[in-house]
PDB file of C-alpha atoms in Angstrom:
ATOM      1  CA  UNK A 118      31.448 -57.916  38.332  1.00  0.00           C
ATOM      2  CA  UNK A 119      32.125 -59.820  35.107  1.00  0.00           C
ATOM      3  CA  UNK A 120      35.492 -59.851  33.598  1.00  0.00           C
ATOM      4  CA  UNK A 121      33.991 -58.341  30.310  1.00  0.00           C
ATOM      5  CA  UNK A 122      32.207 -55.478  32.394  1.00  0.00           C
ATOM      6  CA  UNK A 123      35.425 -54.740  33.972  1.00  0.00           C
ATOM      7  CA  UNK A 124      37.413 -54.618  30.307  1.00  0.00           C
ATOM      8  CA  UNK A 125      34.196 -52.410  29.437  1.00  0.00           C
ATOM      9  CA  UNK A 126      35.165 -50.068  31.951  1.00  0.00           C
ATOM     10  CA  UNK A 127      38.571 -49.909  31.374  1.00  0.00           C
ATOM     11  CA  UNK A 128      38.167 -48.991  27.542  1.00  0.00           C
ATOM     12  CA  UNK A 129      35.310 -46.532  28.993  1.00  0.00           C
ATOM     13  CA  UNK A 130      38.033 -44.548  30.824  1.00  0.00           C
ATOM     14  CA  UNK A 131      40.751 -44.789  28.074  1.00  0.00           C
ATOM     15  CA  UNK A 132      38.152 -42.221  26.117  1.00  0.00           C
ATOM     16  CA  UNK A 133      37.214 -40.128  29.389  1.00  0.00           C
ATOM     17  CA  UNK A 134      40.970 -39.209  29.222  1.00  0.00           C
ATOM     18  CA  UNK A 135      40.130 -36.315  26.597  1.00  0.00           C
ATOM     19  CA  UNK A 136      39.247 -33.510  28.738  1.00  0.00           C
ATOM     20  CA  UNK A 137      39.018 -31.223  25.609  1.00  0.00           C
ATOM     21  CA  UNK A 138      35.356 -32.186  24.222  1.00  0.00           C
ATOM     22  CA  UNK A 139      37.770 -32.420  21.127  1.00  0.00           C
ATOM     23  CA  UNK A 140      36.857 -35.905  19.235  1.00  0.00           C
ATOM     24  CA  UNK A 141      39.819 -38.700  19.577  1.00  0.00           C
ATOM     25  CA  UNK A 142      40.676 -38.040  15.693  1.00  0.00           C
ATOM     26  CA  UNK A 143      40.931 -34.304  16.278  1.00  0.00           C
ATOM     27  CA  UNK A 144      44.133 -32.551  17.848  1.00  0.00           C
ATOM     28  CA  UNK A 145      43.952 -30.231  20.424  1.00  0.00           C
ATOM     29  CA  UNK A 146      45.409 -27.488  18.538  1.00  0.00           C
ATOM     30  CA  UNK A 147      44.535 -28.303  15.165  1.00  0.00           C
ATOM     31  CA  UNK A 148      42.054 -25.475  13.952  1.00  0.00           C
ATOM     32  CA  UNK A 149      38.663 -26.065  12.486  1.00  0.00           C
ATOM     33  CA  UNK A 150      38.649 -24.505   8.743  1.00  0.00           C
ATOM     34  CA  UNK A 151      35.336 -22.723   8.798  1.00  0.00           C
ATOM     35  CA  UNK A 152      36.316 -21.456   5.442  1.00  0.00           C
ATOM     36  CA  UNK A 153      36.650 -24.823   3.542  1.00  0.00           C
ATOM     37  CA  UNK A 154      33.847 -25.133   1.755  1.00  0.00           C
ATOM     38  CA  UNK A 155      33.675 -21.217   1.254  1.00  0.00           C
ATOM     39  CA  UNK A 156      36.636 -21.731  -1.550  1.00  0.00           C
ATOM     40  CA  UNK A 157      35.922 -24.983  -2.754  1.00  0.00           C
ATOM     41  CA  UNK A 158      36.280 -24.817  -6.369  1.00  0.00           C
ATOM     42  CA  UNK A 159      37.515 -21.466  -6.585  1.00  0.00           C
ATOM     43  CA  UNK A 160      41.494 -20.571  -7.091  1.00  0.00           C
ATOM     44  CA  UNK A 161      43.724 -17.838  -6.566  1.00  0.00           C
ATOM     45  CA  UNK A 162      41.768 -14.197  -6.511  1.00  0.00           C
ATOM     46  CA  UNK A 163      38.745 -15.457  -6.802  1.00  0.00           C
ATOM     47  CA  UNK A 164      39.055 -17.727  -3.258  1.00  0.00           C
ATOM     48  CA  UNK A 165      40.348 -15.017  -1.499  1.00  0.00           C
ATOM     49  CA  UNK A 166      37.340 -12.587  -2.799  1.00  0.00           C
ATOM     50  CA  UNK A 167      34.945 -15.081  -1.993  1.00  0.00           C
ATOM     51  CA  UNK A 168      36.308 -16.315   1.869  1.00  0.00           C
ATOM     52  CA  UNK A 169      36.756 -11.910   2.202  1.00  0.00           C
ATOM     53  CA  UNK A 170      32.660 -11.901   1.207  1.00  0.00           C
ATOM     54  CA  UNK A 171      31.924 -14.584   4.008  1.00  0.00           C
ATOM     55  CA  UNK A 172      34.220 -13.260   6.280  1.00  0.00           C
ATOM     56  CA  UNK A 173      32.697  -9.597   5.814  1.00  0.00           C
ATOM     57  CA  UNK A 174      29.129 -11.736   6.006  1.00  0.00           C
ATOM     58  CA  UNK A 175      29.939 -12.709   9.337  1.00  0.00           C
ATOM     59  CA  UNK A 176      31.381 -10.108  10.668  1.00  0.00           C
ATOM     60  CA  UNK A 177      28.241  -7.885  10.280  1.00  0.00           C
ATOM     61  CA  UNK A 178      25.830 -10.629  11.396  1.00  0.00           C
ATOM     62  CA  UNK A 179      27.792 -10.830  14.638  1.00  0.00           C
ATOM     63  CA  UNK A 180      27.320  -6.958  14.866  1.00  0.00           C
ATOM     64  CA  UNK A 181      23.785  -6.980  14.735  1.00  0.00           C
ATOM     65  CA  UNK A 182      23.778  -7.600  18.546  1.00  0.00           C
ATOM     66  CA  UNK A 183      25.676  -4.362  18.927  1.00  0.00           C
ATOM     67  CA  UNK A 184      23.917  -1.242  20.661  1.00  0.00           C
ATOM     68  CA  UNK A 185      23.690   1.257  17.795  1.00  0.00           C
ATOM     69  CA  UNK A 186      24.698  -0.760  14.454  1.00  0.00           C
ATOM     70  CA  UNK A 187      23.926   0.111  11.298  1.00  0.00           C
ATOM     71  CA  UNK A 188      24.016  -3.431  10.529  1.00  0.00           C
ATOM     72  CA  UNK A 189      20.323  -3.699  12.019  1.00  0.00           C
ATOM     73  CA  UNK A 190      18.727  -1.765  10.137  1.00  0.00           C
ATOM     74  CA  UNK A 191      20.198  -3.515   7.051  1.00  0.00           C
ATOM     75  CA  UNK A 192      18.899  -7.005   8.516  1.00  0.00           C
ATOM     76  CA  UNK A 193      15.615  -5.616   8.165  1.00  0.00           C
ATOM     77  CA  UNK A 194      15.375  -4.259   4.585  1.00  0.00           C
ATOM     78  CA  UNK A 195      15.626  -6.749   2.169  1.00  0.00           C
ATOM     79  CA  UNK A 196      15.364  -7.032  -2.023  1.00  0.00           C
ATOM     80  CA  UNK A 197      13.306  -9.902  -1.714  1.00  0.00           C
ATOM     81  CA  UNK A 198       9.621  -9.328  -0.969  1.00  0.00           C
ATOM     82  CA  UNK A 199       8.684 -11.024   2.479  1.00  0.00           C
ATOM     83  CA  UNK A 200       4.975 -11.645   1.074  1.00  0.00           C
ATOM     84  CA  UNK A 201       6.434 -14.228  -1.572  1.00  0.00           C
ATOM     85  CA  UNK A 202       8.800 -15.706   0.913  1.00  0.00           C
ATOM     86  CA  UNK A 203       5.739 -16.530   2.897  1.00  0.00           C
ATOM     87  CA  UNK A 204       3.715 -18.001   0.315  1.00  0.00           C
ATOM     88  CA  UNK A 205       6.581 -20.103  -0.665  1.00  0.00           C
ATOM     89  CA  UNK A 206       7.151 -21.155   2.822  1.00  0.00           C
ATOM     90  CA  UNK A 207       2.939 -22.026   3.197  1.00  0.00           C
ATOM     91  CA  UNK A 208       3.364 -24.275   0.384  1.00  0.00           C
ATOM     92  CA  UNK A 209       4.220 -27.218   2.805  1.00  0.00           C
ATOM     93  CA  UNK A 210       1.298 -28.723   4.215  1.00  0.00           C
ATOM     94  CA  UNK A 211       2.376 -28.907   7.060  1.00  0.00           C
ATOM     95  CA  UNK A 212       3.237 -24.727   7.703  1.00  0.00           C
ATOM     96  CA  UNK A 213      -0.014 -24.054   9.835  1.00  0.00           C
ATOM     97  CA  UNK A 214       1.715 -20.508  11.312  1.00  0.00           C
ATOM     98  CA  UNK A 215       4.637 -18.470  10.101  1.00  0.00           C
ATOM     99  CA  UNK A 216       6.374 -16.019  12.627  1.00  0.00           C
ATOM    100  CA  UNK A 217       6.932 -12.536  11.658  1.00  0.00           C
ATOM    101  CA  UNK A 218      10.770 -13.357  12.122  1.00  0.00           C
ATOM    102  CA  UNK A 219      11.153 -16.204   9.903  1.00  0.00           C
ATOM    103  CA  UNK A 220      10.256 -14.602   6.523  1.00  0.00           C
ATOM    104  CA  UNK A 221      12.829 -12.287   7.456  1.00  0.00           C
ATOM    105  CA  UNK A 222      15.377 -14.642   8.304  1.00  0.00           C
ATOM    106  CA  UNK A 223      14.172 -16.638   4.715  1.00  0.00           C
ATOM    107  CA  UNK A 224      15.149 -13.447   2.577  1.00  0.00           C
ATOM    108  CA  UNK A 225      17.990 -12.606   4.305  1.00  0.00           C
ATOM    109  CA  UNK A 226      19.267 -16.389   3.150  1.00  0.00           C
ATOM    110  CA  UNK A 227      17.715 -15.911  -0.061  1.00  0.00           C
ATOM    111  CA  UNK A 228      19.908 -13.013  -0.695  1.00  0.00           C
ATOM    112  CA  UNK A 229      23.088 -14.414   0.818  1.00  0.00           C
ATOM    113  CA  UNK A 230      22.701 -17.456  -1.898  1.00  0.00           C
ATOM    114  CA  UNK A 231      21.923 -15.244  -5.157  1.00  0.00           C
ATOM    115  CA  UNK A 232      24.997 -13.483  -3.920  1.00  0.00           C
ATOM    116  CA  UNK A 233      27.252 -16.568  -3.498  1.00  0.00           C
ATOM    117  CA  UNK A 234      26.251 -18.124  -6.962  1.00  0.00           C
ATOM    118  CA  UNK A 235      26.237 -14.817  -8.594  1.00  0.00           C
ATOM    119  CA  UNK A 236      29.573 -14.070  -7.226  1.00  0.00           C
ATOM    120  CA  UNK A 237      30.892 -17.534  -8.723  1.00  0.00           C
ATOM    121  CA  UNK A 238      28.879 -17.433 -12.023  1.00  0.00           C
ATOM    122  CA  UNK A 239      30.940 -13.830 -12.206  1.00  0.00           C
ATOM    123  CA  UNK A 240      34.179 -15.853 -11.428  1.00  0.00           C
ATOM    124  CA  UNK A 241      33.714 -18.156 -14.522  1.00  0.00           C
ATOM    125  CA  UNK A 242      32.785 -15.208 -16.921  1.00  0.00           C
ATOM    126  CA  UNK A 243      35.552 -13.643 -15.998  1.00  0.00           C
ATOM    127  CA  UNK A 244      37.844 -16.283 -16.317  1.00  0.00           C
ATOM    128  CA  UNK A 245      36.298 -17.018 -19.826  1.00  0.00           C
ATOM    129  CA  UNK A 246      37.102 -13.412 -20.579  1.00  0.00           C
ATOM    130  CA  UNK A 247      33.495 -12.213 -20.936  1.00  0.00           C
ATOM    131  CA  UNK A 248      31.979  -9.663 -19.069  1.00  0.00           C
ATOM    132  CA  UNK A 249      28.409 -10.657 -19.680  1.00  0.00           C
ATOM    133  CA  UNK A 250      27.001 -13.332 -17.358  1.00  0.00           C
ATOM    134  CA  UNK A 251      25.433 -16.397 -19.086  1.00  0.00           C
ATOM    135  CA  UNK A 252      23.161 -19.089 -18.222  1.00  0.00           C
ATOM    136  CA  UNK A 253      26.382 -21.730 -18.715  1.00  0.00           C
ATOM    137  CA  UNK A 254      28.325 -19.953 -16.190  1.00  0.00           C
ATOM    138  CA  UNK A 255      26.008 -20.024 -13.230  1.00  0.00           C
ATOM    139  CA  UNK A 256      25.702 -24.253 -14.474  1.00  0.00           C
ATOM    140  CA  UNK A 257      29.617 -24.497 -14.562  1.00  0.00           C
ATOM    141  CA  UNK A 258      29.955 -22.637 -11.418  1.00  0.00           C
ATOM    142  CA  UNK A 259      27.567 -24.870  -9.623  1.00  0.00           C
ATOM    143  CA  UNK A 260      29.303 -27.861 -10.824  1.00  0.00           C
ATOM    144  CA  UNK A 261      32.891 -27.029  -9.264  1.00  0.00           C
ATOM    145  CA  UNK A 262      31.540 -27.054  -5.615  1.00  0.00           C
ATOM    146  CA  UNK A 263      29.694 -30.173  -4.523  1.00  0.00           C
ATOM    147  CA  UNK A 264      27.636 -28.176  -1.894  1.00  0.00           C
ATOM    148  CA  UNK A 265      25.326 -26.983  -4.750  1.00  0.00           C
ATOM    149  CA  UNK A 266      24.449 -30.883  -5.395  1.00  0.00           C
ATOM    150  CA  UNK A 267      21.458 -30.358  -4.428  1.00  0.00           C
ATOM    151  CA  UNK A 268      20.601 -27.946  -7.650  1.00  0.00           C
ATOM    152  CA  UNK A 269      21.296 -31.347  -9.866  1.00  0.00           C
ATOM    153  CA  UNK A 270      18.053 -31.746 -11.080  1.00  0.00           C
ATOM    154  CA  UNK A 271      17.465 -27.994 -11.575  1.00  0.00           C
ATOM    155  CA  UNK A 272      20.256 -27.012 -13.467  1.00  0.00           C
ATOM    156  CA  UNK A 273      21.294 -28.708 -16.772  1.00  0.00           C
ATOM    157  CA  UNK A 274      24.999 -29.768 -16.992  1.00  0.00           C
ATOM    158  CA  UNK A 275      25.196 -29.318 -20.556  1.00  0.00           C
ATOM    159  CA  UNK A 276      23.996 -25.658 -21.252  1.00  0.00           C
ATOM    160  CA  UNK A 277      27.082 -24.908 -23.598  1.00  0.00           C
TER     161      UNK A 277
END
């Protein structure tokens, strides 16, 4: 074998040494924030209403799998109607079939977004001091949290 092939090896085995999965960077016992992005943008009462929502969110998805839950039944009514979801969804060319399950699965996201941004449009009303819910608020509270970049072109930045 090749001197280089050998050195190969050698730094091959330096990164087998992690029998963790963890990546080199990461710590063994340093904890992934699944929460992160959840507050980002939000202080004080508002963060902790908004990671309780998720964590609430969660908690009842990972009940649906439970014998009995009422949480179920709730996965299958939804406020949006599923005939809409699936003409939305047929507007791609390339949608030949839709399953019965993933309209579902569309409305259920649907209503766990209008949630989120309503919850943070609510934030910045309230922290204005107004209790009505404008048109600004919604574009401000999409502005302090970069994972609603993707609504840039929608929403105007200047609706003041």
């Amino acid at each position: 074998m090749a001197e280089n092939e050998l050195e190969f090896l050698d730094n091959r085995e330096e990164v087998r040494d992690d029998t963790t999965g963890a990546l080199p960077e990461q710590e063994e016992d340093e904890e992934f924030d699944v929460f992160r992005n959840v507050g980002q943008g939000l202080v004080g009462h508002y963060r902790e209403i908004m990671i309780q929502y998720w964590q609430e969110l969660i908690n009842e998805i990972e009940s649906t799998n439970e014998p009995g839950s009422q949480h179920t039944e709730d996965f299958k009514s939804h406020s949006l109607p599923l005939a809409r979801i699936k003409k939305v969804m047929k507007t791609d060319e390339d949608v030949r079939m839709i399953s019965a399950e993933a309209p579902i699965l569309f409305a259920k996201a649907c209503e766990i977004f209008i949630t989120e941004l309503t919850m943070r449009a609510w934030c910045v009303s309230e922290e204005n001091k107004r209790r009505t819910l404008q048109k600004a608020d919604i574009a401000e509270a999409l502005q302090k949290s970069d994972m609603f970049d993707f609504l840039i072109d929608i929403v105007p930045r200047n609706l003041q």
